[in-house]
Coordinates of N, CA and C in Angstrom, one line a residue:
M1 N 21.3 -2.3 13.4 CA 21.8 -3.1 12.6 C 20.9 -2.4 11.2
K2 N 21.2 -1.4 10.3 CA 20.7 -1.2 9.6 C 19.6 -2.0 8.0
I3 N 18.6 -2.2 7.8 CA 18.2 -3.1 6.6 C 17.5 -2.3 5.6
T4 N 17.8 -2.8 4.3 CA 16.7 -2.1 3.5 C 15.3 -3.3 3.3
S5 N 14.4 -2.5 2.9 CA 13.2 -3.2 2.4 C 13.0 -4.7 1.8
K6 N 13.9 -4.2 0.7 CA 14.5 -5.6 -0.1 C 15.1 -6.7 1.0
Q7 N 15.9 -6.1 1.7 CA 16.8 -6.9 2.5 C 15.9 -7.6 3.5
L8 N 14.9 -6.7 3.7 CA 13.9 -7.3 5.1 C 13.0 -8.7 4.6
Y9 N 12.5 -8.4 3.1 CA 12.0 -9.5 2.2 C 12.8 -10.3 1.7
D10 N 14.1 -10.4 1.6 CA 14.7 -11.5 1.5 C 15.1 -12.2 2.3
K11 N 15.1 -12.2 4.1 CA 15.7 -12.5 4.8 C 14.2 -13.4 5.6
L12 N 13.2 -12.7 5.4 CA 11.7 -13.2 5.8 C 11.6 -14.4 4.8
I13 N 11.9 -14.4 3.5 CA 11.7 -15.1 2.9 C 12.5 -16.6 2.5
Y14 N 13.7 -16.0 2.4 CA 15.0 -17.0 1.9 C 15.5 -17.5 3.5
E15 N 15.7 -17.2 4.5 CA 16.3 -17.1 5.6 C 15.6 -17.7 6.8
D16 N 14.3 -16.7 7.1 CA 13.7 -17.2 8.0 C 12.6 -18.7 7.7
K17 N 12.3 -18.2 6.4 CA 11.4 -19.5 5.4 C 10.1 -18.9 6.2
I18 N 9.4 -17.6 6.1 CA 8.4 -17.6 7.0 C 6.9 -18.0 6.1
L19 N 7.3 -18.6 4.7 CA 5.9 -19.5 4.3 C 5.9 -20.7 4.6
D20 N 6.8 -21.2 5.8 CA 6.8 -22.6 5.5 C 6.6 -22.7 7.2
I21 N 6.3 -22.0 7.8 CA 6.0 -21.9 9.3 C 4.4 -21.3 9.7
K22 N 4.2 -21.3 11.0 CA 2.5 -21.3 10.9 C 2.7 -20.5 12.8
G23 N 1.7 -19.8 12.5 CA 1.8 -19.0 14.4 C 0.1 -19.2 14.7
Q24 N 0.0 -18.7 15.7 CA -1.3 -18.5 16.7 C -1.3 -17.2 17.6
I25 N -2.5 -16.8 17.3 CA -2.5 -15.7 18.1 C -3.7 -15.8 19.5
R26 N -2.6 -15.7 20.7 CA -3.2 -16.1 22.0 C -3.6 -15.0 22.8
F27 N -4.4 -14.8 23.5 CA -5.1 -13.7 24.6 C -5.4 -13.7 25.8
F28 N -4.3 -13.4 26.6 CA -4.4 -13.8 28.4 C -4.8 -12.7 28.9
L29 N -5.8 -13.1 30.0 CA -6.5 -12.1 31.0 C -7.1 -12.6 32.1
G30 N -6.1 -12.7 32.9 CA -6.7 -13.3 34.1 C -6.4 -14.7 34.0
D31 N -7.2 -15.9 34.6 CA -6.7 -16.9 34.2 C -7.6 -17.7 33.1
V32 N -7.5 -16.6 32.2 CA -8.3 -17.3 31.0 C -7.3 -17.1 29.5
D33 N -6.9 -18.5 29.0 CA -6.1 -18.3 28.0 C -6.8 -18.6 26.1
I34 N -7.0 -17.9 25.7 CA -7.7 -18.2 24.4 C -6.6 -18.0 23.3
I35 N -7.1 -18.5 22.2 CA -6.7 -18.8 21.1 C -7.7 -18.0 19.9
V36 N -7.5 -16.9 19.3 CA -7.8 -16.0 18.8 C -8.5 -16.3 17.3
K37 N -9.6 -16.9 16.6 CA -9.8 -17.4 15.6 C -10.5 -16.3 14.5
Q38 N -10.5 -14.8 15.0 CA -11.0 -14.2 14.4 C -10.3 -13.4 13.0
K39 N -10.6 -13.6 11.7 CA -9.4 -13.4 10.8 C -9.3 -12.0 10.9
D40 N -9.8 -11.4 11.1 CA -10.1 -9.5 10.7 C -9.0 -8.7 11.8
V41 N -8.7 -9.5 12.9 CA -7.4 -9.2 13.8 C -5.6 -9.6 13.4
V42 N -6.1 -10.4 12.3 CA -4.5 -10.7 12.2 C -3.5 -9.7 11.2
G43 N -4.2 -8.9 10.2 CA -3.5 -7.8 9.5 C -2.8 -7.0 10.8
N44 N -3.7 -6.3 11.7 CA -3.0 -5.7 12.7 C -1.8 -6.2 13.3
I45 N -2.0 -7.8 14.0 CA -1.0 -8.1 14.6 C 0.0 -8.5 13.8
I46 N 0.1 -8.8 12.2 CA 1.2 -9.1 11.8 C 2.0 -7.9 11.7
Q47 N 1.5 -6.4 12.0 CA 2.1 -5.3 11.8 C 3.2 -5.4 13.3
E48 N 2.2 -5.7 14.3 CA 2.9 -5.3 15.5 C 4.2 -6.7 15.5
W49 N 3.9 -7.8 15.1 CA 4.7 -9.1 15.1 C 6.3 -8.5 14.4
L50 N 5.8 -7.7 13.0 CA 7.1 -7.4 11.9 C 7.8 -6.3 13.1
Q51 N 7.6 -5.5 13.9 CA 8.6 -4.9 14.4 C 8.6 -5.2 15.9
G52 N 8.2 -6.9 16.3 CA 8.9 -7.3 17.3 C 10.1 -8.3 16.8
W53 N 10.1 -8.3 15.3 CA 11.0 -8.9 14.6 C 12.2 -8.2 14.5
F54 N 11.7 -6.6 14.1 CA 12.5 -5.5 14.0 C 13.5 -5.6 15.4
D55 N 12.9 -5.8 16.7 CA 13.8 -5.9 17.7 C 14.6 -6.8 18.1
K56 N 13.7 -7.9 17.7 CA 14.6 -9.1 17.8 C 15.9 -9.1 17.4
N57 N 15.9 -8.8 15.8 CA 16.8 -9.0 15.0 C 17.9 -7.8 15.1
G58 N 17.5 -6.8 15.8 CA 18.2 -5.5 16.1 C 18.9 -4.7 14.7
V59 N 17.1 -4.6 14.4 CA 16.8 -4.1 13.1 C 17.1 -2.2 13.8
E60 N 17.7 -1.0 13.6 CA 16.9 0.3 13.6 C 15.7 0.8 12.7
Y61 N 14.6 1.7 13.5 CA 13.9 1.9 13.2 C 13.1 3.1 13.7
D62 N 12.7 4.0 12.8 CA 11.5 4.5 13.7 C 10.2 4.6 13.2
V63 N 8.8 4.6 14.1 CA 7.5 4.6 14.0 C 7.2 5.8 13.2
N64 N 6.5 5.7 12.4 CA 5.6 6.7 11.9 C 4.4 7.6 13.0
K65 N 5.0 8.3 13.6 CA 3.5 9.2 14.4 C 2.3 9.6 13.7
N66 N 2.2 9.8 12.5 CA 0.8 9.8 11.8 C 0.6 8.4 10.9
S67 N -0.4 7.6 11.8 CA -0.6 6.7 11.6 C -1.9 6.3 10.1
Q68 N -2.1 7.4 10.0 CA -3.1 7.9 8.7 C -2.4 7.5 7.5
M69 N -1.3 7.7 7.2 CA -0.6 8.0 5.9 C 0.7 7.2 6.0
P70 N 1.1 6.9 4.6 CA 2.6 5.8 4.8 C 3.5 7.0 5.3
P71 N 4.9 6.2 5.3 CA 5.0 4.9 5.7 C 4.9 4.4 7.2
D72 N 4.5 3.4 7.6 CA 4.6 2.9 9.0 C 5.9 2.9 9.9
F73 N 7.0 2.4 8.8 CA 8.7 2.7 9.8 C 9.5 3.4 8.8
F74 N 10.0 3.9 9.4 CA 11.5 4.6 8.7 C 12.5 3.8 8.9
L75 N 12.8 3.1 7.9 CA 13.8 2.2 8.2 C 15.5 2.7 8.2
N76 N 15.8 3.7 8.0 CA 16.7 4.6 8.3 C 16.6 5.9 9.6
K77 N 16.7 5.7 10.1 CA 16.2 7.0 11.6 C 17.1 8.3 11.0
D78 N 18.0 8.4 10.2 CA 18.9 9.5 10.1 C 18.5 10.3 8.7
D79 N 17.4 9.5 7.8 CA 17.3 10.0 6.3 C 15.6 9.2 6.2
K80 N 14.9 10.4 6.7 CA 13.5 10.0 6.8 C 12.6 10.3 5.9
K81 N 13.5 10.3 4.5 CA 13.2 10.3 2.8 C 13.2 9.3 1.7
H82 N 14.0 8.4 3.0 CA 14.3 6.7 1.7 C 14.0 5.7 2.6
N83 N 14.1 4.6 2.0 CA 13.7 3.3 2.7 C 12.7 3.4 3.9
L84 N 11.7 4.0 3.4 CA 10.4 3.9 4.2 C 9.4 2.5 3.5
L85 N 9.0 2.0 5.3 CA 8.1 0.8 4.7 C 6.7 1.1 5.3
E86 N 5.8 0.8 4.4 CA 4.5 -0.1 4.6 C 4.2 -1.1 4.6
V87 N 3.3 -1.6 6.0 CA 3.3 -3.0 6.0 C 1.5 -3.1 6.0
K88 N 1.1 -4.0 4.7 CA -0.3 -4.5 4.8 C -0.2 -5.6 4.8
A89 N -1.6 -6.7 5.3 CA -1.9 -7.5 5.7 C -3.3 -8.1 5.1
F90 N -3.7 -9.0 4.5 CA -5.0 -9.1 4.1 C -5.4 -10.6 4.0
N91 N -6.4 -11.1 4.1 CA -7.0 -12.6 4.1 C -7.0 -13.4 2.7
Y92 N -6.0 -14.1 2.6 CA -5.5 -14.5 0.9 C -6.9 -15.4 0.3
S93 N -7.8 -15.5 1.1 CA -8.9 -16.2 1.0 C -10.0 -15.6 -0.1
A94 N -9.5 -14.2 0.1 CA -10.7 -13.0 -0.5 C -9.6 -12.1 -0.7
S95 N -10.4 -11.3 -1.7 CA -9.2 -10.0 -2.5 C -8.8 -9.1 -1.1
P96 N -7.7 -8.7 -1.3 CA -7.0 -7.6 -0.4 C -8.5 -6.5 0.2
G97 N -8.3 -6.4 1.1 CA -9.5 -5.4 2.0 C -8.9 -3.9 2.6
F98 N -7.8 -4.2 2.4 CA -6.7 -3.1 3.4 C -6.8 -1.7 2.7
D99 N -6.5 -0.4 3.4 CA -6.8 1.3 2.5 C -5.2 1.1 2.1
I100 N -5.1 1.9 1.3 CA -4.0 2.5 0.9 C -3.7 3.8 2.0
A101 N -4.8 5.0 1.5 CA -4.6 5.9 2.1 C -6.1 6.8 1.8
D102 N -6.0 7.7 3.0 CA -7.3 8.4 2.6 C -6.8 9.6 1.2
F103 N -8.2 9.7 0.3 CA -7.4 10.1 -0.9 C -7.0 11.9 -0.6
R104 N -8.0 12.5 -0.4 CA -7.5 14.5 0.0 C -6.5 14.1 0.3
M105 N -6.3 13.3 1.8 CA -4.4 13.6 2.2 C -3.5 12.7 1.5
Y106 N -3.9 12.2 0.6 CA -2.4 11.4 0.2 C -2.4 12.7 -1.6
A107 N -3.1 12.9 -2.2 CA -3.5 14.0 -3.3 C -2.6 15.2 -2.5
E108 N -2.8 15.5 -1.3 CA -1.7 16.7 -1.0 C -0.8 16.5 0.0
E109 N -0.4 15.2 0.3 CA 0.6 15.1 0.7 C 1.9 14.4 -0.1
I110 N 1.9 13.8 -1.6 CA 2.7 13.7 -2.5 C 3.2 14.9 -3.4
I111 N 2.3 16.0 -3.1 CA 2.9 17.1 -3.1 C 3.8 17.9 -2.5
E112 N 3.4 18.0 -1.1 CA 4.5 18.3 -0.2 C 5.6 17.3 0.0
K113 N 5.4 16.2 0.1 CA 6.8 14.9 0.5 C 6.3 14.1 -0.7
P114 N 7.2 14.4 -2.0 CA 6.8 13.4 -3.2 C 7.9 12.3 -2.8
Y115 N 8.9 12.4 -1.8 CA 9.4 11.2 -1.6 C 8.6 9.9 -1.0
M116 N 7.2 10.4 -0.8 CA 6.3 9.1 -0.2 C 6.1 8.3 -1.4
L117 N 5.8 8.4 -2.4 CA 6.0 7.9 -3.6 C 7.2 6.5 -3.8
D118 N 7.9 7.0 -3.3 CA 8.7 5.5 -3.2 C 8.9 4.7 -1.9
V119 N 7.8 4.8 -1.4 CA 7.3 3.8 0.0 C 7.3 2.4 -0.9
D120 N 7.8 1.4 0.0 CA 7.6 -0.1 -0.5 C 6.9 -0.9 0.8
Y121 N 5.7 -1.3 -0.2 CA 4.6 -1.9 0.8 C 5.1 -3.1 0.7
I122 N 5.3 -3.6 1.9 CA 5.5 -5.1 1.8 C 4.2 -6.0 2.5
I123 N 3.8 -6.7 2.0 CA 2.1 -6.9 2.1 C 2.1 -8.5 2.1
F124 N 1.5 -9.1 3.5 CA 2.0 -10.4 3.3 C -0.1 -11.1 3.3
G125 N -0.1 -11.9 2.7 CA -1.4 -12.6 2.4 C -1.5 -14.0 3.4
Y126 N -2.3 -13.8 4.0 CA -2.2 -14.9 5.1 C -3.8 -15.9 4.8
E127 N -3.1 -16.8 5.7 CA -4.7 -17.6 5.7 C -5.1 -18.3 7.4
M128 N -6.2 -18.5 8.0 CA -6.4 -18.8 9.1 C -7.0 -20.3 9.4
T129 N -6.7 -21.0 9.7 CA -7.5 -22.5 9.6 C -8.8 -22.3 11.2
Q130 N -9.6 -23.2 10.7 CA -10.8 -23.1 12.1 C -10.3 -23.0 13.6
D131 N -9.5 -23.7 13.8 CA -8.5 -23.9 15.1 C -7.4 -22.9 15.3
G132 N -7.3 -21.7 14.2 CA -6.3 -20.5 15.0 C -5.3 -20.3 14.4
Y133 N -4.9 -21.5 13.7 CA -3.5 -21.2 12.9 C -3.2 -20.2 11.9
V134 N -2.5 -19.8 11.8 CA -2.3 -18.7 10.9 C -1.1 -19.2 9.7
K135 N -1.1 -18.7 8.7 CA -0.1 -19.9 7.8 C 0.1 -17.9 6.7
I136 N 1.7 -17.9 6.5 CA 1.6 -16.4 5.6 C 1.8 -17.8 4.0
V137 N 0.6 -17.2 3.5 CA 0.9 -17.8 1.6 C 1.5 -16.8 1.0
N138 N 1.8 -16.1 1.2 CA 2.8 -15.0 0.0 C 3.1 -14.2 0.5
V139 N 4.1 -13.0 0.4 CA 4.6 -12.0 0.3 C 5.0 -11.0 -0.3
W140 N 4.8 -10.0 -0.6 CA 5.4 -9.3 -2.0 C 5.6 -7.7 -1.2
L141 N 6.7 -7.4 -2.1 CA 7.2 -6.3 -2.1 C 7.2 -5.2 -3.2
K142 N 5.7 -4.4 -3.1 CA 5.7 -3.5 -3.9 C 5.3 -2.0 -4.0
K143 N 5.8 -1.3 -5.0 CA 5.3 0.2 -4.7 C 3.9 0.6 -5.0
V144 N 3.4 1.6 -5.0 CA 2.2 1.7 -4.8 C 1.2 1.9 -5.9
W145 N 2.4 2.2 -7.5 CA 1.3 1.9 -8.7 C 1.2 0.8 -8.7
E146 N 2.2 -0.6 -8.4 CA 2.0 -2.1 -8.4 C 0.7 -2.6 -8.1
I147 N 0.2 -1.7 -6.9 CA -0.7 -2.5 -6.2 C -2.4 -1.5 -6.4
T148 N -2.3 -0.8 -6.8 CA -3.4 -0.2 -7.7 C -4.2 0.0 -9.0
R149 N -5.1 0.3 -9.3 CA -6.3 0.3 -10.2 C -6.8 1.7 -10.6
R150 N -7.7 1.3 -11.6 CA -9.3 2.3 -12.2 C -9.9 1.1 -12.0
M151 N -11.2 1.7 -11.6 CA -12.5 1.4 -11.6 C -13.6 1.5 -12.7
K152 N -14.7 1.5 -12.9 CA -15.3 1.6 -13.9 C -15.3 3.0 -13.9
N153 N -15.9 3.7 -13.0 CA -16.3 5.3 -12.9 C -15.3 6.2 -12.9
W154 N -14.1 6.0 -12.1 CA -13.0 6.8 -10.9 C -11.9 6.2 -12.0
A155 N -11.0 7.4 -12.2 CA -10.1 6.6 -12.7 C -8.3 5.7 -11.6
I156 N -9.6 6.0 -10.4 CA -8.4 5.1 -9.5 C -9.5 4.5 -8.2
N157 N -9.2 3.6 -8.1 CA -9.9 2.3 -7.3 C -10.2 3.4 -5.7
L158 N -11.7 3.4 -5.1 CA -12.2 4.3 -4.2 C -13.1 3.6 -3.6
Q159 N -12.6 3.9 -2.2 CA -13.8 3.6 -1.3 C -14.5 5.0 -1.3
I160 N -16.1 4.5 -1.9 CA -16.9 6.0 -1.9 C -18.2 5.3 -1.1
K161 N -18.4 6.5 0.0 CA -19.6 6.4 0.7 C -20.4 7.3 0.5
D162 N -21.7 7.4 0.2 CA -22.5 8.9 0.0 C -22.2 9.5 -0.7
N163 N -21.8 8.9 -1.9 CA -21.1 9.8 -3.0 C -20.1 10.7 -2.5
V164 N -19.7 10.0 -0.9 CA -18.1 11.0 -0.5 C -17.0 10.1 -1.1
V165 N -15.9 10.7 -1.7 CA -14.8 9.8 -2.0 C -13.9 9.7 -0.6
H166 N -13.8 8.4 0.0 CA -12.7 8.1 1.3 C -11.3 7.5 1.1
K167 N -11.3 6.6 0.4 CA -9.9 6.0 0.9 C -9.6 5.3 -0.9
I168 N -8.3 4.7 -0.8 CA -7.9 4.6 -2.1 C -8.1 3.2 -1.6
R169 N -8.3 2.1 -2.3 CA -8.4 0.7 -2.4 C -7.5 0.0 -3.0
P170 N -7.0 -1.0 -2.8 CA -6.0 -1.9 -3.8 C -6.3 -2.5 -4.7
A171 N -5.9 -3.0 -5.9 CA -6.2 -3.9 -6.8 C -6.0 -5.4 -6.4
V172 N -6.4 -6.4 -7.1 CA -5.9 -8.0 -7.0 C -4.8 -7.9 -8.1
W173 N -3.4 -7.5 -7.3 CA -2.0 -7.2 -8.2 C -1.6 -8.7 -8.6
Y174 N -2.1 -9.8 -7.9 CA -1.5 -11.1 -8.1 C -2.3 -11.8 -9.2
S175 N -3.3 -11.5 -9.8 CA -4.3 -12.7 -10.3 C -5.0 -11.5 -11.4
K176 N -4.5 -11.6 -12.7 CA -5.0 -10.8 -13.8 C -6.7 -11.4 -13.6
S177 N -6.8 -12.7 -13.9 CA -8.6 -13.3 -13.8 C -9.3 -12.7 -12.8
K178 N -9.1 -12.1 -11.8 CA -9.9 -11.6 -10.9 C -10.2 -9.9 -11.2
T179 N -10.1 -9.6 -11.7 CA -10.1 -8.3 -12.1 C -10.4 -7.5 -13.2
D180 N -11.1 -6.7 -14.0 CA -11.6 -6.5 -15.1 C -10.6 -5.0 -15.5
Y181 N -10.0 -4.9 -14.3 CA -8.9 -3.7 -14.5 C -7.5 -3.9 -13.7
S182 N -6.5 -4.0 -14.9 CA -5.1 -4.3 -14.1 C -4.9 -3.3 -13.1
V183 N -3.1 -3.1 -13.0 CA -2.8 -2.4 -12.1 C -2.0 -1.6 -12.8
F184 N -1.3 -0.3 -12.9 CA -0.7 0.7 -13.3 C 0.4 0.2 -13.3
E185 N 0.8 0.6 -14.8 CA 2.6 0.2 -15.5 C 3.6 1.2 -14.8
S186 N 3.0 2.5 -14.3 CA 4.2 2.9 -14.2 C 3.6 4.0 -13.1
L187 N 4.7 4.7 -12.2 CA 4.3 6.0 -11.4 C 3.7 7.0 -12.3
E188 N 4.2 7.3 -13.4 CA 3.6 8.5 -14.4 C 2.3 8.4 -14.5
D189 N 1.3 7.0 -14.7 CA -0.1 6.5 -15.3 C 0.1 6.9 -13.7
F190 N 0.0 6.5 -12.7 CA -0.3 6.1 -11.1 C -0.6 7.7 -10.8
I191 N 0.3 9.3 -11.4 CA 0.2 10.1 -10.6 C -1.0 10.9 -12.5
S192 N -1.5 9.9 -13.3 CA -2.3 10.5 -14.2 C -3.4 10.4 -13.7
A193 N -3.6 9.1 -13.0 CA -5.3 8.8 -12.3 C -5.5 9.7 -11.2
I194 N -4.1 9.7 -10.4 CA -4.5 10.7 -9.0 C -4.8 12.0 -9.6
E195 N -4.2 12.6 -10.9 CA -4.9 13.9 -11.5 C -6.2 13.8 -11.4
E196 N -6.2 12.9 -12.7 CA -8.3 12.8 -13.0 C -9.2 12.6 -11.9
T197 N -8.9 12.0 -10.9 CA -9.3 11.9 -9.8 C -9.1 13.0 -8.7
V198 N -8.4 13.4 -8.7 CA -8.6 15.5 -8.3 C -9.7 15.9 -9.1
Y199 N -9.7 15.7 -10.0 CA -10.6 16.5 -11.5 C -12.4 15.8 -10.8
Q200 N -12.4 14.7 -10.4 CA -13.9 14.1 -10.8 C -14.3 14.3 -9.3
N201 N -13.6 14.2 -7.9 CA -13.8 14.4 -6.7 C -14.7 15.9 -6.7
P202 N -15.6 16.1 -6.2 CA -16.1 17.5 -5.7 C -15.7 17.9 -4.7
K203 N -15.0 17.1 -3.5 CA -14.6 18.0 -2.9 C -13.0 18.7 -3.1
T204 N -12.3 18.0 -4.2 CA -11.3 18.6 -4.5 C -10.7 19.1 -5.7
R205 N -12.5 19.5 -6.6 CA -12.1 19.6 -7.8 C -11.6 20.9 -8.4
E206 N -11.6 22.1 -7.0 CA -11.3 23.1 -7.2 C -9.6 23.5 -7.6
K207 N -8.5 22.4 -6.6 CA -7.7 22.3 -6.9 C -6.7 21.7 -8.1
A208 N -8.1 21.1 -9.1 CA -7.8 20.3 -9.8 C -6.5 20.9 -11.2
G209 N -6.9 22.4 -11.4 CA -6.5 23.4 -12.4 C -4.9 23.4 -12.1
N210 N -4.3 23.6 -10.9 CA -3.1 23.4 -11.0 C -2.4 22.3 -10.1
W211 N -3.3 21.3 -9.9 CA -2.6 20.4 -9.3 C -1.5 19.3 -9.6
K212 N -1.1 18.9 -11.3 CA -0.3 18.2 -12.0 C 0.5 18.9 -11.9
N213 N 1.0 20.6 -12.0 CA 2.0 21.3 -12.2 C 2.9 21.5 -10.9
A214 N 1.9 21.6 -9.9 CA 2.3 21.1 -8.6 C 3.2 20.4 -8.1
F215 N 2.7 19.6 -8.5 CA 3.2 18.0 -8.4 C 4.5 17.9 -8.9
I216 N 4.5 18.1 -10.4 CA 5.6 18.4 -10.8 C 6.8 18.9 -10.6
E217 N 6.5 20.1 -10.1 CA 7.6 21.0 -9.8 C 8.2 20.5 -8.6
S218 N 7.2 19.9 -7.8 CA 7.7 19.8 -6.4 C 8.4 18.2 -6.5
Y219 N 8.2 17.0 -7.3 CA 8.8 16.2 -7.8 C 10.2 16.0 -8.2
M220 N 10.2 17.6 -9.5 CA 11.5 17.9 -9.6 C 12.4 18.1 -8.7
K221 N 12.2 19.0 -7.6 CA 12.9 19.5 -6.7 C 13.3 18.5 -6.0
E222 N 12.7 17.4 -5.1 CA 12.9 16.8 -4.5 C 14.3 15.5 -5.2
T223 N 13.5 15.4 -6.6 CA 14.7 14.0 -7.0 C 15.3 15.0 -8.5
G224 N 14.9 15.5 -9.0 CA 15.7 16.3 -10.3 C 15.5 15.7 -11.1
I225 N 14.3 14.5 -11.3 CA 13.2 13.9 -12.5 C 12.3 15.3 -12.8
K226 N 12.3 15.1 -14.0 CA 11.3 16.3 -14.6 C 10.3 14.9 -15.2
L227 N 9.3 14.6 -14.2 CA 8.2 13.7 -15.2 C 7.0 14.1 -15.9
N228 N 6.8 13.3 -16.9 CA 5.9 13.3 -18.0 C 4.5 12.6 -17.7
I229 N 3.9 13.4 -17.5 CA 2.5 12.8 -16.9 C 2.0 13.2 -18.4
P230 N 0.8 12.2 -18.7 CA 0.1 12.0 -19.2 C -1.3 12.0 -19.3
R231 N -2.3 12.1 -20.1 CA -3.4 12.5 -19.7 C -4.2 11.6 -19.4
W232 N -5.2 11.4 -18.5 CA -6.0 10.2 -18.5 C -6.7 9.7 -19.3
I233 N -7.5 10.5 -20.6 CA -8.0 9.8 -21.6 C -7.2 9.3 -22.4
E234 N -5.6 9.6 -22.5 CA -5.0 9.0 -23.6 C -4.7 7.7 -23.1
I235 N -4.7 7.4 -21.9 CA -4.3 6.2 -21.1 C -5.6 4.8 -20.7
A236 N -6.3 5.7 -20.4 CA -7.9 5.0 -19.7 C -7.7 3.6 -20.3
D237 N -8.0 3.3 -21.0 CA -8.2 2.4 -22.1 C -7.3 0.9 -21.6
K238 N -5.9 1.6 -21.4 CA -5.0 0.6 -21.2 C -5.2 -0.5 -19.8
Y239 N -6.0 0.4 -19.0 CA -5.9 -0.3 -18.0 C -7.7 -1.2 -18.1
D240 N -8.3 -1.4 -18.6 CA -9.6 -1.4 -19.2 C -9.7 -3.3 -19.6
N241 N -9.3 -4.0 -19.0 CA -9.0 -5.6 -19.5 C -10.4 -6.3 -20.1
K242 N -11.6 -5.1 -20.2 CA -12.8 -5.6 -21.1 C -12.4 -5.2 -22.4
I243 N -11.5 -4.1 -22.7 CA -11.6 -3.0 -23.9 C -10.7 -4.3 -24.6
K244 N -9.6 -4.1 -23.9 CA -8.3 -5.2 -24.4 C -8.8 -6.8 -24.9
K245 N -9.8 -7.6 -24.1 CA -10.0 -8.2 -24.9 C -10.8 -8.0 -26.0

């Protein structure tokens, strides 16, 4: 059975009523059987659970062998440019802590494979009780620009260690009151932020001069659409909630 990301989302919410059920993570080794109560393992377990859900429901899919880049699943084994699904999960009692992708790899990948920008992100917000019961509080189906934002000194929210750029990090897209920076409104604005970050990042600056033109050309070749990418300086303030106030 073939299924789209939207059909998956609708089935989980409206048919399986995933928000009304709860579960536990159990581990067996020898004659010892425990209930796992560590929240940090839940995210990976949910992705494995979803793959089990596919198998149980007879859903056709392929797993992406490159675990470092989206998507996790190809929902059409015959067309690996469309109907792509990335699975994320986070502790709803805290801010989203998952990674979107390695920045340098992502900036290169979307030029080589611009269809990656159409990946659907299915995101599970969960809670775990003290006795180890897991409950899904909310599920979202989003595009990458709908779950990312700028940060104070960079055009996109990043994990930075020892002044070295590593991962693209998510926004708190479901609550405007929890962040000073709003999520991107469009693919074009997201790409503008990526281009600016390519320039800002010393490890990628040498590619900044031609990065946007290369992306626009590649995207047009893939989709037939010529994007009009704004300059970051023209839109940066739009995403600063402190300025908008």
